[in-house]
Short mmCIF file of C-alpha atoms in Angstrom, two decimals:
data_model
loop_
_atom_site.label_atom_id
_atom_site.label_comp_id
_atom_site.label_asym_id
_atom_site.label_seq_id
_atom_site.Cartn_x
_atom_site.Cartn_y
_atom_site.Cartn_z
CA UNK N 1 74.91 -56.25 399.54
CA UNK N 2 75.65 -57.92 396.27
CA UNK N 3 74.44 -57.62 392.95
CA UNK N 4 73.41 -60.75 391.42
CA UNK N 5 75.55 -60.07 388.37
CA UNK N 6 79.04 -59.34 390.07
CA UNK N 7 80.86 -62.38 388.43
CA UNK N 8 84.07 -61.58 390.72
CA UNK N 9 82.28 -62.08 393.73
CA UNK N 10 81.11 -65.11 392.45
CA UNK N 11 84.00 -66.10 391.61
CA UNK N 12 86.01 -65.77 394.50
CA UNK N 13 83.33 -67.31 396.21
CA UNK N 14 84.26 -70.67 394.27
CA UNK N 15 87.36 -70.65 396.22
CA UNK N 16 85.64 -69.92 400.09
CA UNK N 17 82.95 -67.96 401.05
CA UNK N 18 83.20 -64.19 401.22
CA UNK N 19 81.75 -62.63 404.84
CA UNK N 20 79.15 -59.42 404.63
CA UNK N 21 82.25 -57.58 404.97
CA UNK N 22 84.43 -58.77 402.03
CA UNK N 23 81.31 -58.43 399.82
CA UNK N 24 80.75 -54.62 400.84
CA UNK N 25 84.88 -54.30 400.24
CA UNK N 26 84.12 -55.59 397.06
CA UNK N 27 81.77 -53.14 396.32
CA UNK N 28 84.07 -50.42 397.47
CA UNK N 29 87.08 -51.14 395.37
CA UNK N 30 84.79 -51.17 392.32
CA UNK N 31 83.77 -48.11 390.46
CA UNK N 32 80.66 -47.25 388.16
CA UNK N 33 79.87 -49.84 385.49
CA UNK N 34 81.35 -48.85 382.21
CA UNK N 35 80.02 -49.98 378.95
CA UNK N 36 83.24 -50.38 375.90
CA UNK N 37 82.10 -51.36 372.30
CA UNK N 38 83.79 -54.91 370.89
CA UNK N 39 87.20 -54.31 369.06
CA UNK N 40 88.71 -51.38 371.82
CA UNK N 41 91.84 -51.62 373.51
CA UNK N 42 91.04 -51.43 376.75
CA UNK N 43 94.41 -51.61 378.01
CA UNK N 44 97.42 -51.14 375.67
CA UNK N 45 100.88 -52.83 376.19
CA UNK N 46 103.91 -50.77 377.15
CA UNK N 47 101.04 -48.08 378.78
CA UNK N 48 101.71 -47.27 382.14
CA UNK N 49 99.36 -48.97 383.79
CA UNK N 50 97.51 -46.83 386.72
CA UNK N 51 93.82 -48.79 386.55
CA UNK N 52 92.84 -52.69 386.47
CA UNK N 53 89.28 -53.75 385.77
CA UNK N 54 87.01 -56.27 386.84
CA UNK N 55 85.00 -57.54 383.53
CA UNK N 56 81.07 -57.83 384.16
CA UNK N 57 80.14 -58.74 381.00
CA UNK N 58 81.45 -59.88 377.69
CA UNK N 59 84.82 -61.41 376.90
CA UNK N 60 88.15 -59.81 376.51
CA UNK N 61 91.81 -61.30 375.03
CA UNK N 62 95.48 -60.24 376.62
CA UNK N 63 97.96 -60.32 373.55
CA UNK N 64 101.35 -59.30 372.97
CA UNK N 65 102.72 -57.92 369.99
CA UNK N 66 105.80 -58.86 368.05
CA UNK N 67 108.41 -56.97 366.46
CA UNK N 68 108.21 -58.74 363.40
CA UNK N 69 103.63 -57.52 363.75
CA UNK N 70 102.47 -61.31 364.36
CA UNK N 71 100.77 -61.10 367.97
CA UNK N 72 100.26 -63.70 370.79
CA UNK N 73 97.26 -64.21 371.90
CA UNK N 74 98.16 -65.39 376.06
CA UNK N 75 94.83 -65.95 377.81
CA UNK N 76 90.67 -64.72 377.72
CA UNK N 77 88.65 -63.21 379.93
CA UNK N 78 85.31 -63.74 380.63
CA UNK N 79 83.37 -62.27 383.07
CA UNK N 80 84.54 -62.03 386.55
CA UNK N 81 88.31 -62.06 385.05
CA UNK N 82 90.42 -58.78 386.30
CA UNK N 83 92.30 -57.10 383.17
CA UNK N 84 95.36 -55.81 384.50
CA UNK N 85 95.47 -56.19 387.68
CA UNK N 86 98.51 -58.92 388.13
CA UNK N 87 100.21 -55.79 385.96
CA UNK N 88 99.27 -52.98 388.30
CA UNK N 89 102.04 -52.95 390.30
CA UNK N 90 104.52 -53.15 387.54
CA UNK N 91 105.64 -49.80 385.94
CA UNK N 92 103.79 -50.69 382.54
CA UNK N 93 101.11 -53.23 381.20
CA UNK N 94 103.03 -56.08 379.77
CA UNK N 95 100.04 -56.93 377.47
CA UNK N 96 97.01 -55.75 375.46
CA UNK N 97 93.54 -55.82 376.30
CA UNK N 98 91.22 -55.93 373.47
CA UNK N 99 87.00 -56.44 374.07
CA UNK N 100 85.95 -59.50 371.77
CA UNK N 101 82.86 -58.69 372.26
CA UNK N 102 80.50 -55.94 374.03
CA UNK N 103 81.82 -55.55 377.57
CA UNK N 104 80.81 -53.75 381.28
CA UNK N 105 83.84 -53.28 382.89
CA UNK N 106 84.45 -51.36 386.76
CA UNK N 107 87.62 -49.65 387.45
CA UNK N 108 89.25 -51.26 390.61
CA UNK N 109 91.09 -49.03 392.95
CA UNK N 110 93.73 -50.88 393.75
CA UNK N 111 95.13 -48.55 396.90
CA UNK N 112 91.09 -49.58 398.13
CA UNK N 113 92.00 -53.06 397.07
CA UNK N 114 95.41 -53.77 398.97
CA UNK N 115 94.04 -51.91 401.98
CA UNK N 116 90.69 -54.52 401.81
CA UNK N 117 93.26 -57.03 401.70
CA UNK N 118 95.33 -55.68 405.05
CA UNK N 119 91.72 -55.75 406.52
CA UNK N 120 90.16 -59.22 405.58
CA UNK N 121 92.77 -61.50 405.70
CA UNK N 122 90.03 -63.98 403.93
CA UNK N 123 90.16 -61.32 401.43
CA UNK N 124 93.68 -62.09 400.53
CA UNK N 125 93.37 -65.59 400.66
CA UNK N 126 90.71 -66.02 397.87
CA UNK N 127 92.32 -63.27 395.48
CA UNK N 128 95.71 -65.71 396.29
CA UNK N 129 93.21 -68.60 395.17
CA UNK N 130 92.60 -67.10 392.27
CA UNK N 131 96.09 -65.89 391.14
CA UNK N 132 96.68 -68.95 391.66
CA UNK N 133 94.30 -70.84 389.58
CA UNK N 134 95.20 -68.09 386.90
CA UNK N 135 99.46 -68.57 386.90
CA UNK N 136 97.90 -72.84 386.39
CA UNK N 137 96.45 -71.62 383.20
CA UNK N 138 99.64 -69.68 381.91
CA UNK N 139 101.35 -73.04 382.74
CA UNK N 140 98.58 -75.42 381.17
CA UNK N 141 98.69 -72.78 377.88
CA UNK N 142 102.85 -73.09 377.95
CA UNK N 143 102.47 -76.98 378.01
CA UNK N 144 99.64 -76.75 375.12
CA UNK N 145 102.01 -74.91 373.02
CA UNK N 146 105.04 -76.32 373.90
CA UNK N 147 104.19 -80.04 373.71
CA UNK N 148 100.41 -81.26 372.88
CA UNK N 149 99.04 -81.63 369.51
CA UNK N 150 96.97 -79.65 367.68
CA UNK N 151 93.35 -81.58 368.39
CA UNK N 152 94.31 -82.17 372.50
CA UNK N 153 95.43 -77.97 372.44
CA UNK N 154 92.00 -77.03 371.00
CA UNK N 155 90.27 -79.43 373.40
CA UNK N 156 91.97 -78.49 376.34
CA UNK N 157 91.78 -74.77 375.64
CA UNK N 158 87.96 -75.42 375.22
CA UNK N 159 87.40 -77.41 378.08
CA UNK N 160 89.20 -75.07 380.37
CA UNK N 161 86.92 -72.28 379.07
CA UNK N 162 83.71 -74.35 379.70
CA UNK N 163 84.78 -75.32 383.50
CA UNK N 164 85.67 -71.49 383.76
CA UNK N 165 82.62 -70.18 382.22
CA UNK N 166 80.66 -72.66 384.72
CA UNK N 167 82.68 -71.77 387.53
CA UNK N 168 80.93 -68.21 387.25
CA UNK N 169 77.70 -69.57 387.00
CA UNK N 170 77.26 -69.55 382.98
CA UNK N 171 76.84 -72.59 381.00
CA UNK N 172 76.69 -76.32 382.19
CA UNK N 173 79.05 -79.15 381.82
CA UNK N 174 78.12 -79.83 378.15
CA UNK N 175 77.67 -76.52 376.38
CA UNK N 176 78.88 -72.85 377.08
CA UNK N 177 78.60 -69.58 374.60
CA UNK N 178 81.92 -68.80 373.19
CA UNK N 179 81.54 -65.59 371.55
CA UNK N 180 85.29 -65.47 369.76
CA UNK N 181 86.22 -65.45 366.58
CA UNK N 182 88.01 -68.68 364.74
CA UNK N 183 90.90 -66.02 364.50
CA UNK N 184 91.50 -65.33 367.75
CA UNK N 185 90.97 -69.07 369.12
CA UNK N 186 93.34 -69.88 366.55
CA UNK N 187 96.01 -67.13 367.71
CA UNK N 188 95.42 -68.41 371.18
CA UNK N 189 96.15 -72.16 370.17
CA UNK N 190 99.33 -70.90 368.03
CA UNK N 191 97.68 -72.38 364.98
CA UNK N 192 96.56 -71.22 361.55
CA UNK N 193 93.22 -70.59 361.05
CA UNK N 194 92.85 -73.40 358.49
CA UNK N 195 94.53 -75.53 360.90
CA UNK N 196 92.19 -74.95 363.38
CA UNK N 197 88.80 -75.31 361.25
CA UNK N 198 90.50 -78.69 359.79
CA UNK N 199 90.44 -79.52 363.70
CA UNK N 200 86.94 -78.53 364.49
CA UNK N 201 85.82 -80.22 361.53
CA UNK N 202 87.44 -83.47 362.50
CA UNK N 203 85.70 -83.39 366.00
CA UNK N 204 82.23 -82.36 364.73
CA UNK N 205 82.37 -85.27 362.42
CA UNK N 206 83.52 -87.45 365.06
CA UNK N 207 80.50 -86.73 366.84
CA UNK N 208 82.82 -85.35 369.56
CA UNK N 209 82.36 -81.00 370.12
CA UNK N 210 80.81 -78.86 368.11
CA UNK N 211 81.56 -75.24 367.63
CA UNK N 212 78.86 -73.38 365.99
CA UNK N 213 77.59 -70.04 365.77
CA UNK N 214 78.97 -68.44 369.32
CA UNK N 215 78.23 -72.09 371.15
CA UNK N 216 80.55 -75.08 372.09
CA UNK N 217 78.76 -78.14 372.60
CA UNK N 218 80.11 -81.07 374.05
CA UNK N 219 79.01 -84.16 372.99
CA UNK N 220 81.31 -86.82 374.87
CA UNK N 221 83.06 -84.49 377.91
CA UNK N 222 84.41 -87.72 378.98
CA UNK N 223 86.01 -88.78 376.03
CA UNK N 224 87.01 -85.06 375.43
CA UNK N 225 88.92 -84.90 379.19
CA UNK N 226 90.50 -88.06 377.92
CA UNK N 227 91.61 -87.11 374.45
CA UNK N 228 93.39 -83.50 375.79
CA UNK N 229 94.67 -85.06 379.09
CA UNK N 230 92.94 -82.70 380.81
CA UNK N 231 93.68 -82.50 384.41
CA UNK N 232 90.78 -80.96 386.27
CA UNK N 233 92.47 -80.53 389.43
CA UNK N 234 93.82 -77.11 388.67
CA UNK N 235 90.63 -75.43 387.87
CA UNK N 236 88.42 -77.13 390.43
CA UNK N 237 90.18 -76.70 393.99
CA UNK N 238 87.92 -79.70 394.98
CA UNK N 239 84.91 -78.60 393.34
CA UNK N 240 83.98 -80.71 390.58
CA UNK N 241 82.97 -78.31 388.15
CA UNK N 242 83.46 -80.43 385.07
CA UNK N 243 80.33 -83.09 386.74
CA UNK E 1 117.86 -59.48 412.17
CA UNK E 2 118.22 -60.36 408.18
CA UNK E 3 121.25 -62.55 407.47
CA UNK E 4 123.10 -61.49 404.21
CA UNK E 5 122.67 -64.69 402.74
CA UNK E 6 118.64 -64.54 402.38
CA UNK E 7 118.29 -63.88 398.42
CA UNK E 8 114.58 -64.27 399.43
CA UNK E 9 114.89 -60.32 401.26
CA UNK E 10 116.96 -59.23 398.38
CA UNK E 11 115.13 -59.93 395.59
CA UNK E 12 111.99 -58.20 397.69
CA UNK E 13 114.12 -55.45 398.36
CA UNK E 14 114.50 -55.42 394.99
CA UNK E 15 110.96 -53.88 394.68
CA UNK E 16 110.88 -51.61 397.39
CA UNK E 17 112.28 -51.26 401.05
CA UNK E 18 111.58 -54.26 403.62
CA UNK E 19 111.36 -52.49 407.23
CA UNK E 20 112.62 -54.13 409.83
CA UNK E 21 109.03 -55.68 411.29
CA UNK E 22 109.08 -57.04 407.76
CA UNK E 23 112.25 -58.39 407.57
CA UNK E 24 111.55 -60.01 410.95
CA UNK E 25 108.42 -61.57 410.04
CA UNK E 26 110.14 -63.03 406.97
CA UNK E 27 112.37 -64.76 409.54
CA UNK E 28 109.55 -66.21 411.24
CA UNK E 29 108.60 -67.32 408.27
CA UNK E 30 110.80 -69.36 407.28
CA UNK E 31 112.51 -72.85 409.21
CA UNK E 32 115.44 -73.71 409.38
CA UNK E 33 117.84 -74.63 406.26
CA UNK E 34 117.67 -77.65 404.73
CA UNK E 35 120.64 -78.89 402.03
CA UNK E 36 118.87 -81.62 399.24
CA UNK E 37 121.16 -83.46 396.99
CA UNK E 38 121.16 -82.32 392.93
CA UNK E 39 118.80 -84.43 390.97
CA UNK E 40 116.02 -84.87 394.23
CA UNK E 41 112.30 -83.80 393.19
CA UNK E 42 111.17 -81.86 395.92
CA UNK E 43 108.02 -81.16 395.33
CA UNK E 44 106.01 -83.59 393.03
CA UNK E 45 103.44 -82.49 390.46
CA UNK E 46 99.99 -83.73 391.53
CA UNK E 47 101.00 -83.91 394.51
CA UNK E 48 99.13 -82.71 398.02
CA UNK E 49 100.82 -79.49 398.50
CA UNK E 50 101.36 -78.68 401.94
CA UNK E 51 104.67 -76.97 401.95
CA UNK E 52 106.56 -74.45 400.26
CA UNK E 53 109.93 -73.48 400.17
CA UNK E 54 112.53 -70.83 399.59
CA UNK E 55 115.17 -71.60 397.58
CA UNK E 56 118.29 -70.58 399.52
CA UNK E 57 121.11 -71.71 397.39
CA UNK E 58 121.05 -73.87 393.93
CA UNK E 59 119.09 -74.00 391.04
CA UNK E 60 115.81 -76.02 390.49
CA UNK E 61 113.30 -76.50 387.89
CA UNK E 62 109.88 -76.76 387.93
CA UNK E 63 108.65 -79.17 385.21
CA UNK E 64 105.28 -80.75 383.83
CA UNK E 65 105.33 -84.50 382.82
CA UNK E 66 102.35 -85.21 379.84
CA UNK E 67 101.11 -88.65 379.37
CA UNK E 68 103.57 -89.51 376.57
CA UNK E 69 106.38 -89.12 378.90
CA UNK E 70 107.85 -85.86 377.40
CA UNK E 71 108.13 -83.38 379.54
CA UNK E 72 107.97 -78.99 379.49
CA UNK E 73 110.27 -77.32 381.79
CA UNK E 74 108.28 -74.72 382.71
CA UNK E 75 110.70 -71.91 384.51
CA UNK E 76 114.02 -72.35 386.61
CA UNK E 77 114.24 -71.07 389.89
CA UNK E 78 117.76 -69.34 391.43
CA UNK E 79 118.20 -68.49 394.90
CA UNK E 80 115.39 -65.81 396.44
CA UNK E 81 112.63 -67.66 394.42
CA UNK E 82 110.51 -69.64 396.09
CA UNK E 83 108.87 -73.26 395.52
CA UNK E 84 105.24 -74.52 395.44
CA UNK E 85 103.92 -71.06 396.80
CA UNK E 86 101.65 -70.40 394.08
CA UNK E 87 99.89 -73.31 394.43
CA UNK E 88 99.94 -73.56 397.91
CA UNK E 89 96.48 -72.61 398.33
CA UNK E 90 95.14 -75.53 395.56
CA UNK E 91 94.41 -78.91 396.29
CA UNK E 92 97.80 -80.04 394.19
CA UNK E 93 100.66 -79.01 393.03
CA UNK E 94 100.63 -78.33 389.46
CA UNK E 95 104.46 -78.88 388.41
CA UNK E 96 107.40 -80.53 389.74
CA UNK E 97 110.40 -78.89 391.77
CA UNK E 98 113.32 -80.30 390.68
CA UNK E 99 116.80 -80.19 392.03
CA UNK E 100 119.49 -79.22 389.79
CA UNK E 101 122.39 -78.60 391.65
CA UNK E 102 122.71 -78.84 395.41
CA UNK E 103 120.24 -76.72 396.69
CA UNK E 104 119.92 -75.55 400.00
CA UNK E 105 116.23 -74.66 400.78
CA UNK E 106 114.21 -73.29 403.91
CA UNK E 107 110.48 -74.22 404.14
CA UNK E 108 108.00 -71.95 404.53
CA UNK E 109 105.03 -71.41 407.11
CA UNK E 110 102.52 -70.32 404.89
CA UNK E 111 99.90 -69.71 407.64
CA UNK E 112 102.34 -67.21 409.13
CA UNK E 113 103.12 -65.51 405.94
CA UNK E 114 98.76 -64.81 405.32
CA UNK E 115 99.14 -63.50 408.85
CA UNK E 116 102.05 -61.69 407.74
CA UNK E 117 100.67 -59.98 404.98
CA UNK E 118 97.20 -59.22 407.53
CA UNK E 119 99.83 -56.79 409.25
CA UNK E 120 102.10 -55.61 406.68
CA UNK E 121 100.40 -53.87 403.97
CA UNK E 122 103.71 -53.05 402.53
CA UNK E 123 105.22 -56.84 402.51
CA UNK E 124 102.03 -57.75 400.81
CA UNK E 125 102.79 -55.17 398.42
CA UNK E 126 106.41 -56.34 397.59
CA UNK E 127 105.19 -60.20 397.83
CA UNK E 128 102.69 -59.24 394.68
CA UNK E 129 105.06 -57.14 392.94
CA UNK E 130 107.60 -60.37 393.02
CA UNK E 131 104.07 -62.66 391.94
CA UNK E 132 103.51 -59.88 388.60
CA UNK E 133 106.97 -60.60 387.49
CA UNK E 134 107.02 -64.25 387.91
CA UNK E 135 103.34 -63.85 385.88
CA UNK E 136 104.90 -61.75 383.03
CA UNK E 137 108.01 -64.11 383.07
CA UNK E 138 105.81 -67.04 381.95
CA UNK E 139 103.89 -64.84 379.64
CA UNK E 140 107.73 -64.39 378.11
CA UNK E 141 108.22 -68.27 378.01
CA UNK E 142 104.66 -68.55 376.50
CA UNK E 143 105.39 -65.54 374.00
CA UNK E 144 108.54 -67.40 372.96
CA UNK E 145 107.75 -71.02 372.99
CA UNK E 146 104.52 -69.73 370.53
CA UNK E 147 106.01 -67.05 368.21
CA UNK E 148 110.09 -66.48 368.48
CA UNK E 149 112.75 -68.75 366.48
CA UNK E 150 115.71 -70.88 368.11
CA UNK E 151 117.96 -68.01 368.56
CA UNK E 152 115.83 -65.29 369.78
CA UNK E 153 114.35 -67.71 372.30
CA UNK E 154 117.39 -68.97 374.02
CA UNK E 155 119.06 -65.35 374.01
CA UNK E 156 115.62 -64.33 375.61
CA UNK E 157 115.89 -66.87 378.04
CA UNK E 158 119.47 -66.18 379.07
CA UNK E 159 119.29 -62.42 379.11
CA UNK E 160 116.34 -62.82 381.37
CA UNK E 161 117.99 -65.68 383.87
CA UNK E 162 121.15 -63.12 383.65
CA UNK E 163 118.68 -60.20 384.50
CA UNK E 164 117.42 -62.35 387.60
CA UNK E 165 120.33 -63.33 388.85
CA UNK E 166 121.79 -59.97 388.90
CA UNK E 167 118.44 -59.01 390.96
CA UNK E 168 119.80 -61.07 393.57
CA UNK E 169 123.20 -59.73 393.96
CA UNK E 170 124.83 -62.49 391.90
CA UNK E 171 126.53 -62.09 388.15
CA UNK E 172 126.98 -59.04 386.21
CA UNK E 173 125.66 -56.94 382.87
CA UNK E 174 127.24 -59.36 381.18
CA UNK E 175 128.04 -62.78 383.14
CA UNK E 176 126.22 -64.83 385.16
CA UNK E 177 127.26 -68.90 387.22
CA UNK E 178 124.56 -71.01 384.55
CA UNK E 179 124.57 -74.08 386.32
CA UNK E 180 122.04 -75.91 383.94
CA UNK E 181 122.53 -78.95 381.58
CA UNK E 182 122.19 -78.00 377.85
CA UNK E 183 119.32 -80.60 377.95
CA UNK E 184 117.44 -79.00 380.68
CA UNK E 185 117.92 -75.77 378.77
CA UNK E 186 116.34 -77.79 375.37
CA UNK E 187 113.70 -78.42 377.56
CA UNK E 188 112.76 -75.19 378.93
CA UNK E 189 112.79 -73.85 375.66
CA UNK E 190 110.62 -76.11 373.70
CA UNK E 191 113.99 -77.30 371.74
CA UNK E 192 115.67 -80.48 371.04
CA UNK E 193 119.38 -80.48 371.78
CA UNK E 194 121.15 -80.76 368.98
CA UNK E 195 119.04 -77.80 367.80
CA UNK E 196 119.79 -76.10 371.13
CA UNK E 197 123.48 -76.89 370.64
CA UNK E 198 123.81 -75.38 366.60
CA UNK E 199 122.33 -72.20 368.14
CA UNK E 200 124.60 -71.88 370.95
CA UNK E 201 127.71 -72.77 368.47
CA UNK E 202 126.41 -70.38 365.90
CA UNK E 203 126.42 -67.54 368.70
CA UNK E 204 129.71 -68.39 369.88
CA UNK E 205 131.07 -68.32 366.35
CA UNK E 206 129.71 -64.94 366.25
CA UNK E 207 131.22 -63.72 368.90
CA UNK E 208 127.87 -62.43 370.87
CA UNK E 209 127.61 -65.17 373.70
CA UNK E 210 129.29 -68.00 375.12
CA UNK E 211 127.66 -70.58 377.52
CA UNK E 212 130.59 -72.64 378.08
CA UNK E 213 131.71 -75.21 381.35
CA UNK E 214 128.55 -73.65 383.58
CA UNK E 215 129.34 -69.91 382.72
CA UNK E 216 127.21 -67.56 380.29
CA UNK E 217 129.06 -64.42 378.88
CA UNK E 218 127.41 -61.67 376.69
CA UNK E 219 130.17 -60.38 374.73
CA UNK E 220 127.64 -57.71 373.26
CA UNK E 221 124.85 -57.34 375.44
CA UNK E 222 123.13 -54.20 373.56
CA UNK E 223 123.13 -56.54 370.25
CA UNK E 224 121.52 -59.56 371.63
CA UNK E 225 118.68 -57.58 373.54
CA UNK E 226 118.27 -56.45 370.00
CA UNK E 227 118.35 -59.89 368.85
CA UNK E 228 115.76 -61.20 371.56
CA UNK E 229 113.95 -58.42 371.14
CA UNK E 230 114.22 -58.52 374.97
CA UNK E 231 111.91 -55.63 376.81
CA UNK E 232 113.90 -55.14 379.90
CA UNK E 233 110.84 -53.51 381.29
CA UNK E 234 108.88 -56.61 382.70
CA UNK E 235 111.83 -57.70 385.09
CA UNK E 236 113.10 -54.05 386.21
CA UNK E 237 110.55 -51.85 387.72
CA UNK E 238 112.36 -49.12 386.37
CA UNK E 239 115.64 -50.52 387.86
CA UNK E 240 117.98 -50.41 385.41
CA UNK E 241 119.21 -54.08 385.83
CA UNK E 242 120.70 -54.19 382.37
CA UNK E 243 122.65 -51.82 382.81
#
């Protein structure tokens, strides 16, 4: 049966429901919960990559390096998120895994995994959901930096991250813990860290989001969805996370 | 049996050997051809997504339009790519399919590919080995929209559409058919232009590329992967597609 705190199953079960059978598959392709200490690479670029993980707890960030040292920060994970596995078939990792904070992690087997798949065609259809949803956020995170401003970037980035966090059963439409660092928010926006606190400031003054102390708070979501153009309809499938 | 002309096999073969069950089932797959006039949208962004496509023949783009009316070109497709599949299994499409030549396309059943990929392990294998590469290509358009200058992001771009097409059997090392407008190519890459057009003068001028009349020549392929600091690893698999 399932644990209560396997955030994958949970989340796949956002897309469809998962039979007995997926769940004990789930369980199968899963090893022992491991326990990595904030700051470790998890899963360094240009590594052959052999394992994926599912995250259990705490949040992660894939980057990639530059030449010239300056690093791009391209998504976060927070539990139920897979590092690696969209990699795992590739002869190396084409990004870095870093834990932002504390995190459990479970090795996946991915030979278990694609023969689960073969098996529950179900299966296949909610880890498709869920690439899915994922390759929307690499496009929403291309259109923030390629063409939205600074303020609807920050918003949008935040709002996805509060209908995700909900999504997995953590947080509610108004306020979500964000354990990351201005930093890394700010290399994930493509911003300065000034930038970026000028922008926070400007919202928490407006009476609009505040970001505080490991906790986003949302004080108008509705003006918020507005302000970043934030399209729900790629997160939700139909759900309405976002209320 | 496969017809010769199905870029769709090729680039899959591309990743590892189709057998002939599988190469049958991507038959069934797949109706019968369909030619679209350059310039047609066929797939509109927020719109019901029942169908997706295989691009035959042609070039498209996929495209996001944001409320101010400007608009990110998010990735061009050649022939062997397909259209709408990722988001098949959302409520919406996400982007918009755009024509930009004459394209000849063949929709897909995506029911019968799931059932496909229930009974060929090995298809499902390639199919997500084609889905990590598309992932790590937009990763690359996200890494250089965020972090690399004018020049190192067009020769990025270039030397990666040159990579792809070369996947499917068409260009070589060092020249590839480019049948894209310098303004859809400004778009794609986050440039206006005029901006777009000073790069691709100052690269002629330096005798290391020429885009010129629908054709792109390296003239010193080793420097400008250098340049880009292009990692040919993402696209290859260990194929050797530079060269």
């Amino acid at each position: 049966m399932l644990r209560g705190v396997d955030a994958f199953a949970i989340k796949l079960e956002a897309f469809g429901a998962l039979s007995l059978g997926d769940q004990a598959a789930l369980n199968t392709v899963q090893g022992p919960v491991r326990r990595i200490s904030a700051g470790t690479e998890i899963v360094a670029e240009g590594q052959p990559l052999r394992t994926a993980y599912i995250l259990r707890e705490g949040w992660t960030s894939s980057s990639k390096q530059l030449r010239d040292g300056s690093r791009q920060v391209i998504d976060i994970q927070i539990p139920g998120d897979h590092l690696g596995l969209s990699g795992i078939l590739l002869s190396a990792s084409d990004r870095t895994y870093t834990a932002l904070t504390k995190v459990e992690v479970t090795q996946l087997d991915t030979e278990r995994l694609l023969d689960a798949l073969g098996t529950s065609p179900n299966l296949a259809r909610l880890l498709l959901k869920a690439a899915s949803r994922e390759e929307a956020m690499l496009v929403e995170h291309l259109v923030s930096i390629g063409k939205r401003d600074a303020t609807a970037r920050t918003l949008h980035f935040l709002l996805e991250l509060g209908a995700r966090m909900r999504l997995v059963g953590r947080g509610s439409a108004n306020r979500f813990e964000c354990p990351i660092s201005q930093a890394t928010l700010a290399d994930a926006l493509g911003m300065t860290a000034i930038h970026l606190n000028r922008v926070l400031r400007q919202l928490r003054e407006a009476q609009l989001m505040i970001f505080r102390e490991g906790i986003v708070t949302f004080l108008d979501v509705e003006k918020l969805i507005e302000m970043a153009d934030f399209d729900r309809g790629y997160l939700e499938d139909g759900m309405g996370l976002l209320g």
